[in-house]
Short mmCIF file of C-alpha atoms and ligand atoms in Angstrom, two decimals:
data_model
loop_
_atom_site.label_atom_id
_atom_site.label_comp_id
_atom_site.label_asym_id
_atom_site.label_seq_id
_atom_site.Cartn_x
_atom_site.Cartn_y
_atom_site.Cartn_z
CA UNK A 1 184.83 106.88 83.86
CA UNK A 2 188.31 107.23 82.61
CA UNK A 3 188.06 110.21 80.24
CA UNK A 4 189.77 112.81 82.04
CA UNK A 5 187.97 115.81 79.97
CA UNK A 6 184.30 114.44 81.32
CA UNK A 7 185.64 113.88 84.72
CA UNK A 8 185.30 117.63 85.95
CA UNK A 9 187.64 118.79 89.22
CA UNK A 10 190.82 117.30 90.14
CA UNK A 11 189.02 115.99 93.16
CA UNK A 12 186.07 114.45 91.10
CA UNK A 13 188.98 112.70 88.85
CA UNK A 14 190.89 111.57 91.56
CA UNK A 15 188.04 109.28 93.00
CA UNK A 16 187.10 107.78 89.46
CA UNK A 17 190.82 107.15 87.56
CA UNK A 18 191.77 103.86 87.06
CA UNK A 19 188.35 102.49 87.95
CA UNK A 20 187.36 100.58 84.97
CA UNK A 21 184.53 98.15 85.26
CA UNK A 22 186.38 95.30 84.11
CA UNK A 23 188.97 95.30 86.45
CA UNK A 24 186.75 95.64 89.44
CA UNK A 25 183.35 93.83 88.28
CA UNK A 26 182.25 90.11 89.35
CA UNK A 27 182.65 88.02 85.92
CA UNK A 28 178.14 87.96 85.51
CA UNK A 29 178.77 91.75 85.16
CA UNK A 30 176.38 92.44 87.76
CA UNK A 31 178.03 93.73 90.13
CA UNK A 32 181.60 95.13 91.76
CA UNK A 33 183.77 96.35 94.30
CA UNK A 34 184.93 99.88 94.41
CA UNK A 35 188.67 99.17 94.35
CA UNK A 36 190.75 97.15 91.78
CA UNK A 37 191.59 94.04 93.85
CA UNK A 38 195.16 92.96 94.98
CA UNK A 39 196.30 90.69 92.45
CA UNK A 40 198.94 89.14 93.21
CA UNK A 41 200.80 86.92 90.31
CA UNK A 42 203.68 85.51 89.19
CA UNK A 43 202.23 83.00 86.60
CA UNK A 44 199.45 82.87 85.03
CA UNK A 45 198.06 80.24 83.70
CA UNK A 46 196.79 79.67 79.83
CA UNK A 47 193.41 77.15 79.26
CA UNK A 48 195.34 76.25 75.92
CA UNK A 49 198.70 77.14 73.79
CA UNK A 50 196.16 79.67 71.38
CA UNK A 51 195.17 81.71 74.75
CA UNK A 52 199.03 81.41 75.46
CA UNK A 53 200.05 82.72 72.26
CA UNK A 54 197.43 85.46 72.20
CA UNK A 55 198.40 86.83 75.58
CA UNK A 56 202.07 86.72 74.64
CA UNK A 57 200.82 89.08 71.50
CA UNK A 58 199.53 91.84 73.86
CA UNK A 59 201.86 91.87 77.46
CA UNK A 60 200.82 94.88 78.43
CA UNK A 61 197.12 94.62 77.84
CA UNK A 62 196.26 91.52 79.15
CA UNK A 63 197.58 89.09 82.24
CA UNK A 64 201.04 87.69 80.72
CA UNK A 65 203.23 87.05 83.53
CA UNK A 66 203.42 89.14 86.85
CA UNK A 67 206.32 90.97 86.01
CA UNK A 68 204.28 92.70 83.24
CA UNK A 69 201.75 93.62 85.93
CA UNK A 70 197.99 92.87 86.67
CA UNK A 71 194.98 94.94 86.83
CA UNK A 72 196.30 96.65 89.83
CA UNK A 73 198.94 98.14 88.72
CA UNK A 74 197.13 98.41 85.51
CA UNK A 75 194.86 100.52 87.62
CA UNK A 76 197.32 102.96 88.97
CA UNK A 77 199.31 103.22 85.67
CA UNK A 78 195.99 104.91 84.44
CA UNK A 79 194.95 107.09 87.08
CA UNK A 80 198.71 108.72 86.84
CA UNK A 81 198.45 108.85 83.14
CA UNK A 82 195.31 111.12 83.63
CA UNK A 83 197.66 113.36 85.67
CA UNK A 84 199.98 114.37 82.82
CA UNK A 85 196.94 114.78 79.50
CA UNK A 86 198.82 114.10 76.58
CA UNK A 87 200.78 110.97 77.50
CA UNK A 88 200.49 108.03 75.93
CA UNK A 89 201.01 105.49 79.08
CA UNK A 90 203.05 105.38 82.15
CA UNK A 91 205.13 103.10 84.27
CA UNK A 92 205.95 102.13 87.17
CA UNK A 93 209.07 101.20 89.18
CA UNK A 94 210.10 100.19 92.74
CA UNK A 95 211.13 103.66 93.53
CA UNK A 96 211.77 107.34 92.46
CA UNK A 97 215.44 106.91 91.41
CA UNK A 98 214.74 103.44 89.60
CA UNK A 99 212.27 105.47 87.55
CA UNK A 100 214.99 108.02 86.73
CA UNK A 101 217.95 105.91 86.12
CA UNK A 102 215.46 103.94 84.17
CA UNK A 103 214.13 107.26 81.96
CA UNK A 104 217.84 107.63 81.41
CA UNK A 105 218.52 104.39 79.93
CA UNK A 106 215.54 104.34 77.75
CA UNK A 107 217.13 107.54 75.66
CA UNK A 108 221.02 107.40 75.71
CA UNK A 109 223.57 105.77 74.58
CA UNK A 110 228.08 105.53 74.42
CA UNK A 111 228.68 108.68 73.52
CA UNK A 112 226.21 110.43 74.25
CA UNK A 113 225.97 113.99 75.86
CA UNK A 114 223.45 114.87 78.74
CA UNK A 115 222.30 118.04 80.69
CA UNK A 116 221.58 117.91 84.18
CA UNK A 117 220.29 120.78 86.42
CA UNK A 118 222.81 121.84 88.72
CA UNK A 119 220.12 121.66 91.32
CA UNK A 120 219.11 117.70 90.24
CA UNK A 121 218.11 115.75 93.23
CA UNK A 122 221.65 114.24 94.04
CA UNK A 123 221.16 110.85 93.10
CA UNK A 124 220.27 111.66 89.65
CA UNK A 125 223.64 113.70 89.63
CA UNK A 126 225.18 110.23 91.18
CA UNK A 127 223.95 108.25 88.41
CA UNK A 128 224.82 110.57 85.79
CA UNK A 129 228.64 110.29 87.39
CA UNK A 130 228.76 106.88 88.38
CA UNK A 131 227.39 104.35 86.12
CA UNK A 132 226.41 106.52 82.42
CA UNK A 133 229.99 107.96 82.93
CA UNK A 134 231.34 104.63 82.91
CA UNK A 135 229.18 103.47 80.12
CA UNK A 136 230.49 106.39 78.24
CA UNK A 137 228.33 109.17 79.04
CA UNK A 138 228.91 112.53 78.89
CA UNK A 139 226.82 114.74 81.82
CA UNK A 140 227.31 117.98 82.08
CA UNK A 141 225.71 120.39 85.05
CA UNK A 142 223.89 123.97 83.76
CA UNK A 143 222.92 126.71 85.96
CA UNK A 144 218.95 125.93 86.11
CA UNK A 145 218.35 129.21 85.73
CA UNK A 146 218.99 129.22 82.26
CA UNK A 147 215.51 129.02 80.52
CA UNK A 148 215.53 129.12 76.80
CA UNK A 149 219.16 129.52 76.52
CA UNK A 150 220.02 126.05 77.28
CA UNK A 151 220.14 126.04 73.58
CA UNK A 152 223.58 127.00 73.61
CA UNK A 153 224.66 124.16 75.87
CA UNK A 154 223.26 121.96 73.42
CA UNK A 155 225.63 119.59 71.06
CA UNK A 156 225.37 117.38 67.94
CA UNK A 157 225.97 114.28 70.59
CA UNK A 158 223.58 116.18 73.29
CA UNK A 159 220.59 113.60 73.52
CA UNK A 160 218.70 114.55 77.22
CA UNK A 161 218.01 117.16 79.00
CA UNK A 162 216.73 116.57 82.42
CA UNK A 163 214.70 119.13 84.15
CA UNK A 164 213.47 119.43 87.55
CA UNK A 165 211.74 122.29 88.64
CA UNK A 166 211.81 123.59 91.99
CA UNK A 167 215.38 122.39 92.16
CA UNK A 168 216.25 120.06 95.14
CA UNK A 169 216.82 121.53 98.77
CA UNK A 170 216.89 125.33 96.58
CA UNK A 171 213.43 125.61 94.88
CA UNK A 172 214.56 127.54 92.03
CA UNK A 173 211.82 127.55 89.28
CA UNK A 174 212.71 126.22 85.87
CA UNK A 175 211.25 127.78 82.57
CA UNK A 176 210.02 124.13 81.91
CA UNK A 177 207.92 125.35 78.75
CA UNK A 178 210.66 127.63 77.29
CA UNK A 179 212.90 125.26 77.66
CA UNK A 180 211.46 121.80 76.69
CA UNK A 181 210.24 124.12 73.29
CA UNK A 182 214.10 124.61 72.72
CA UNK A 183 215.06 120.95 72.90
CA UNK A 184 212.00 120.09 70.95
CA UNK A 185 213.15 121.70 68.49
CA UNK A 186 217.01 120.73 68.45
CA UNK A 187 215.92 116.71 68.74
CA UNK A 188 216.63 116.71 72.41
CA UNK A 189 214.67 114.48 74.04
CA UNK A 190 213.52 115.94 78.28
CA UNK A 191 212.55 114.88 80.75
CA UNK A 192 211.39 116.50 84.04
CA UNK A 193 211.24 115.08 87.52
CA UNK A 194 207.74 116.27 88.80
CA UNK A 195 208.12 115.41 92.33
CA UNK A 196 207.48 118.40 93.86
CA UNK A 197 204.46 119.36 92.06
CA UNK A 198 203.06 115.66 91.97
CA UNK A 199 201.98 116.42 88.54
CA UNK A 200 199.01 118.41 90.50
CA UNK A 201 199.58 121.66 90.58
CA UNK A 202 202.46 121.38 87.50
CA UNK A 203 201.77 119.47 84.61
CA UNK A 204 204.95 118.67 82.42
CA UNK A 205 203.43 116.71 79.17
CA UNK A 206 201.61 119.59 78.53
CA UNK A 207 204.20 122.13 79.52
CA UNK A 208 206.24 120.15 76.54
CA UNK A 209 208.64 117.96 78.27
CA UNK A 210 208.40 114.03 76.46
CA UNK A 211 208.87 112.36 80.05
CA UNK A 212 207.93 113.81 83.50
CA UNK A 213 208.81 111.50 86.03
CA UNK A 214 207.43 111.34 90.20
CA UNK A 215 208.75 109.78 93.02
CA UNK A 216 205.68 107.84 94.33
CA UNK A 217 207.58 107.35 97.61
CA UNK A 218 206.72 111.17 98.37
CA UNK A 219 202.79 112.90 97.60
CA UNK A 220 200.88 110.14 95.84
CA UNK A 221 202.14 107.61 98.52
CA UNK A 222 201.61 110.00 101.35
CA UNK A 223 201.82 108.07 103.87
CA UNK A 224 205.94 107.17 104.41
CA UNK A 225 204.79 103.36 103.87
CA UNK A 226 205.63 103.00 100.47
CA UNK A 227 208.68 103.25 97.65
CA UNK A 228 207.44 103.75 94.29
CA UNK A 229 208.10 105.79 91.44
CA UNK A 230 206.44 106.26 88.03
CA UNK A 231 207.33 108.00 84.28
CA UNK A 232 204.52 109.30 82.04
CA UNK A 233 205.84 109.57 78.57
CA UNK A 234 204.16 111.02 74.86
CA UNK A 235 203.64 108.76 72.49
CA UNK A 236 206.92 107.60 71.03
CA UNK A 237 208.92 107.82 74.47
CA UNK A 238 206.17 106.23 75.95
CA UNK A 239 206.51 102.23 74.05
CA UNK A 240 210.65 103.15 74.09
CA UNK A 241 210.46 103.84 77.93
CA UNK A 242 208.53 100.56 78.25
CA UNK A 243 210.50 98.22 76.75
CA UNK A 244 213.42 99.65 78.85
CA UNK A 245 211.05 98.89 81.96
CA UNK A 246 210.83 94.94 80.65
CA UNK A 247 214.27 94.44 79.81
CA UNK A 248 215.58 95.96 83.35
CA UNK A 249 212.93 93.70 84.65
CA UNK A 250 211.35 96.39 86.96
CA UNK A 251 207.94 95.94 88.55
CA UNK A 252 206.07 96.35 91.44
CA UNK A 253 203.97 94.50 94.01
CA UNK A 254 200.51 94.61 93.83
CA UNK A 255 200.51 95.60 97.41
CA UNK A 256 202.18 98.52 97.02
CA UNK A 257 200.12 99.68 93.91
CA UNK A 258 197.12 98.96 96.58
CA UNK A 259 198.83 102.02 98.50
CA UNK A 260 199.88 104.29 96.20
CA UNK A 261 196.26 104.16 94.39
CA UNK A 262 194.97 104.58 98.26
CA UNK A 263 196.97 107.88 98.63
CA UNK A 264 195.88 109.01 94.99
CA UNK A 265 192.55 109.33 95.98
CA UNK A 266 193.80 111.77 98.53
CA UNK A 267 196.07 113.32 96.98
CA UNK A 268 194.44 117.07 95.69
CA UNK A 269 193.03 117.25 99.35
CA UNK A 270 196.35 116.74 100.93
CA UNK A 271 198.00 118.69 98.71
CA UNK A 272 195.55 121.50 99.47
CA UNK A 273 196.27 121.43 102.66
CA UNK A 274 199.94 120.73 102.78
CA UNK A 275 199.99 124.18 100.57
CA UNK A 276 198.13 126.18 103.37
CA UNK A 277 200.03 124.87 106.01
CA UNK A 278 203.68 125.06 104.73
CA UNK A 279 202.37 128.73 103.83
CA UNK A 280 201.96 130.04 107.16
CA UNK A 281 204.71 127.88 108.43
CA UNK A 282 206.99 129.90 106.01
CA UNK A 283 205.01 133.28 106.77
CA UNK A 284 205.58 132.42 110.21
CA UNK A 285 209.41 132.16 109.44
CA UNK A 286 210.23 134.67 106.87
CA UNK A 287 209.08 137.40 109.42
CA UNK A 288 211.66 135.57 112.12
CA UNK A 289 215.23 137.86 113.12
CA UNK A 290 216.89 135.07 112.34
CA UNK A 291 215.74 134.01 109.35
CA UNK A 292 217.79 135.21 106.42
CA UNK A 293 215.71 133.80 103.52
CA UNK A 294 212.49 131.34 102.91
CA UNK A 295 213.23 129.05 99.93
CA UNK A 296 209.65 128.59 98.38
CA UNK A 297 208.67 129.21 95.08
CA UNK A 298 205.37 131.74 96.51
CA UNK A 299 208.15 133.77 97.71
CA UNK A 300 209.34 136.77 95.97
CA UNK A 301 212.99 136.43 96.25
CA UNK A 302 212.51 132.60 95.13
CA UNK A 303 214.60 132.55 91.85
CA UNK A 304 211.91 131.71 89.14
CA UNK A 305 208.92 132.91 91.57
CA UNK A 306 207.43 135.05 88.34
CA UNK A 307 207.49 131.78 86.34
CA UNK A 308 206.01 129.45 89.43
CA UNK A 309 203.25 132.24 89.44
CA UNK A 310 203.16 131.85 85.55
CA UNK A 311 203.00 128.12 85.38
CA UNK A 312 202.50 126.44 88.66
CA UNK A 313 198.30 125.89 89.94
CA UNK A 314 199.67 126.07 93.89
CA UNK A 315 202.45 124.50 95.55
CA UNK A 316 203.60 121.49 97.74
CA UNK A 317 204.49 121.17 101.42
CA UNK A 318 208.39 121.43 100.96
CA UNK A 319 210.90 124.11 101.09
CA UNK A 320 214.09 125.46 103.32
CA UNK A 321 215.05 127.64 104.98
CA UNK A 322 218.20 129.47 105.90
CA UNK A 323 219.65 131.03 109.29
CA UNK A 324 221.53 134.15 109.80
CA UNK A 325 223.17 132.12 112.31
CA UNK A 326 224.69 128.66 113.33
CA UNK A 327 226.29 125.96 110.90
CA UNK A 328 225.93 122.40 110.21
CA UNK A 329 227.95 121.43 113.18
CA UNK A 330 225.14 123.20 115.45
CA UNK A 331 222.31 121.30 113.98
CA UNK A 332 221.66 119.35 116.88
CA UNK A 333 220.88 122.47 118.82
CA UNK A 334 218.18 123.05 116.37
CA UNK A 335 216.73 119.55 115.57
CA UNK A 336 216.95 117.15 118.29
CA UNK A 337 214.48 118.78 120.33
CA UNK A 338 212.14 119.01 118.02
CA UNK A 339 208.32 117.50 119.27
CA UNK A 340 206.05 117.41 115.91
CA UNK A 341 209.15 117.22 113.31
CA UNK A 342 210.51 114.05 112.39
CA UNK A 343 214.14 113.95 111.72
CA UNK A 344 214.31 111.66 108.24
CA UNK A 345 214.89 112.14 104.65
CA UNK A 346 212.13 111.21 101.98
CA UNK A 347 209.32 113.71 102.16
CA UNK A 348 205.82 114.22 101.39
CA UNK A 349 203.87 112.24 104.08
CA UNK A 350 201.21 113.29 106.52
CA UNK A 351 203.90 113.83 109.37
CA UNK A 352 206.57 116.49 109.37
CA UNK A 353 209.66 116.41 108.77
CA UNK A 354 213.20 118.46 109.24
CA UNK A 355 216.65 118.28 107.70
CA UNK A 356 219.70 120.38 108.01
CA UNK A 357 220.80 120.52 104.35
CA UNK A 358 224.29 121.68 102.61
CA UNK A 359 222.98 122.71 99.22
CA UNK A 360 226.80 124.58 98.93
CA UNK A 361 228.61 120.98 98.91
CA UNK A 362 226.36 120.11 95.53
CA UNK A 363 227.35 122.98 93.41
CA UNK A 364 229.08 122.70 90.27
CA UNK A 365 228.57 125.48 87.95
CA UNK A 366 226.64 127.45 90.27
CA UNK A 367 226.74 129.03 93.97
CA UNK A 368 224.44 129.11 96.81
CA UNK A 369 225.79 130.97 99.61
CA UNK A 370 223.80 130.74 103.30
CA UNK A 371 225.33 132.88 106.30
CA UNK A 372 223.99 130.54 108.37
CA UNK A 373 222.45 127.02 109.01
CA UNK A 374 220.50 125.39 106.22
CA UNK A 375 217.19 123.70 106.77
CA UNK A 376 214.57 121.76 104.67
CA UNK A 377 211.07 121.21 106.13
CA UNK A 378 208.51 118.82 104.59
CA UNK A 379 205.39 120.70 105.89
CA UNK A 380 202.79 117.56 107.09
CA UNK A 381 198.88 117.57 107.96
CA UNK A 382 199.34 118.74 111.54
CA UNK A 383 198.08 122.20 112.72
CA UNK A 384 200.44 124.64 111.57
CA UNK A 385 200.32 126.66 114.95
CA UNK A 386 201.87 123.54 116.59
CA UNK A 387 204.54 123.49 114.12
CA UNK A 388 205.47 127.28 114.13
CA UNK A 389 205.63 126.49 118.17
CA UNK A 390 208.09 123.68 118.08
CA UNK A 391 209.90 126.00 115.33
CA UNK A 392 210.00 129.02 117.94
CA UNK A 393 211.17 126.86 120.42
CA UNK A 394 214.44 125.31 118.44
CA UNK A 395 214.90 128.99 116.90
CA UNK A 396 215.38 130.40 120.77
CA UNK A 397 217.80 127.38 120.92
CA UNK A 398 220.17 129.00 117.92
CA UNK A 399 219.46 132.71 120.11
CA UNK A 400 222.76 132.45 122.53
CA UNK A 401 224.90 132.30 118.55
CA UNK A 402 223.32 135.33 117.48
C1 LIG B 1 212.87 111.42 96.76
C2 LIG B 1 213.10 111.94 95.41
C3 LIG B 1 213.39 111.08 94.36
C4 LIG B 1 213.62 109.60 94.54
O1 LIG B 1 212.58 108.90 95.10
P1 LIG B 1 212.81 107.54 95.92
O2 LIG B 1 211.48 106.89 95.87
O3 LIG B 1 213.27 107.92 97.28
O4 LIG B 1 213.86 106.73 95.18
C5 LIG B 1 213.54 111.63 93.11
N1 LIG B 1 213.43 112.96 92.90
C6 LIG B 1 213.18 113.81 93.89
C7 LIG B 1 213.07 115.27 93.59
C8 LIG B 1 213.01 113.34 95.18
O5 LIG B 1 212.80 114.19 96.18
#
């Protein structure tokens, strides 16, 4: 029930990972539920010191102590394994950017030197300067564009690079494989933050990366109910990654497991469909007057588009947008009148959502330039033609700065 190779389509795999008989079957063996129950623990409790001592022998296999988790987490750490073939295990943490930071720690150390996208998700780009600086950390930004010639960047002292491909609030497309072969072979250990993708339609174990991380919190959660975030790692990574889990002392309630297995059964159908829908949205707006360019990776002047259509099954929900017209300071003549779009950060659930973004302020080593207002739109499960409505509507709005 587990194998991923006997377990046919996505959507076939999706209702059967994780399911294992003895985490959902009535002690006779006679019968079970369909779901891995809610168990909730902080102790548990030994018959005798032998069981004690056995259990302490094999934390992660059997129940320990809560923190090391419980059949339902157990659960969802396997169904996300069988999203990345070729990892060894995965874990999970409270949210996306504890499951980076925590990636991070597992490899590097005082002295060490990092690369970091210049299009990272800016709290991975906080991290990098705030705490590893202080800990004696060496980050240094790279045009994401790079591909295989990140092997230049690299250094005796370079120990990570981190990947994440499409970029934050730009959606340039990374040359994940090219890359991750170059710091294969220099020693350098990657790892790639999946989000976007969900590890559906990208796979980054296979693509060569050592860890692909996912922020929970967005597609497999789906639902803007939960914070979670998880890191599938190849053997090797994988047992280093999870002994930096148990000494940070992350975990997560078995409620919230409960949800983020819930939206995993979901999530190839949502994805589908967030896909079709955030492609006519962006159809819709690409042919717009005052549109100067659709950020999304299906699009043709996307930077990296010929390696998304190389390497990427479909896409997500999620991409900008910018204006010929406006600025930041008119953003309220474009979003607060918005009916179907939510105005919130986080992404990824059923509802949509709308952001005015300044990708400019984040750049480093690289430029983005945008004539005009700059927009990200998380593309949700409502009917596209009301969405391209309410976007006609707050595009009239920006008309009278035209
Ligand atoms: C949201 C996000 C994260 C962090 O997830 P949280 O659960 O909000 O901490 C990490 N990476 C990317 C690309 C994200 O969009």
């Amino acid at each position: 029930m587990t194998d991923r190779k006997d377990s046919g389509a996505p959507e076939t795999w999706a209702a059967s990972a994780g399911r294992r008989p003895e985490w959902t079957r009535n002690r006779q063996g006679t019968g079970g539920i369909v779901n891995p129950p809610l168990w909730r623990a902080s102790t548990i409790l030994y018959p005798t010191i032998a069981d004690m001592d056995a259990a302490n022998e094999k934390q992660d296999e059997t129940l320990f102590y809560g923190r090391k988790g419980t059949p339902t987490t157990w659960a969802l750490r396997e169904a996300l394994t069988g999203l990345e073939p070729g990892a060894a295990g995965t874990m999970l943490f409270p949210s996306g950017v504890a499951a980076l930071t925590s990636a991070i720690l597992s490899v590097v150390k005082p002295g060490d030197h990092l690369l970091i996208p210049d299009s990272a998700y800016d709290p991975t780009t906080g991290f990098c300067n705030g705490l590893l600086k202080r800990m004696g950390i060496d980050s240094q930004p790279y045009d994401p564009l790079l591909g295989g010639d990140i092997a230049s960047l690299f250094r005796p002292e370079t120990r990570l690079l981190i990947l994440e491909s499409p970029g934050s609030l730009t959606f340039e497309v990374q040359d994940v494989p090219a890359m991750a072969a170059a710091a294969r072979t220099a020693g350098v250990t990657t790892l790639l933050d999946n989000t976007w993708a969900a590890s559906h339609v990208f796979k980054g174990i296979p693509a060569g990366c050592d860890m692909v991380m996912q922020a929970l919190t967005k597609y497999v959660g789906g639902h803007s109910d939960v914070m979670m975030g998880s890191v599938s790692a190849v053997p090797g990574h994988f047992e280093r990654l999870r002994s930096a889990t148990w000494q940070l002392g992350h975990c997560v309630s078995a409620d919230d497991a409960a949800l983020a297995l819930r939206g995993f059964r979901t999530l190839p159908l949502r994805l589908a469909r967030h896909e079709q829908s955030a492609m006519a949205v962006a159809t819709w707006l690409k042919a717009h007057p005052l549109v100067h360019k659709v950020l999304h990776p299906a699009f043709p002047d996307c930077p990296g588009h010929e390696i998304w259509k190389r390497d990427f099954s479909g896409a997500s929900g999620l991409f900008g947008v910018t204006l010929k017209v406006g600025s930041r300071a008119d953003a309220p003549r474009f979003f607060d009148q918005l009916h179907h779009f939510g105005i919130g950060f986080s992404w990824g659930g059923y509802e949509s959502l709308a952001i005015p973004t300044s990708p400019e302020k984040l750049r480093r080593v690289t430029r983005f330039e945008s004539p005009g207002l700059s927009i990200r739109l998380s593309i949700g499960l409502e009917d596209p033609a009301d969405l391209i409505a309410d976007l006609s509507a707050a595009l009239d709005r920006m008309e009278t700065l035209a």
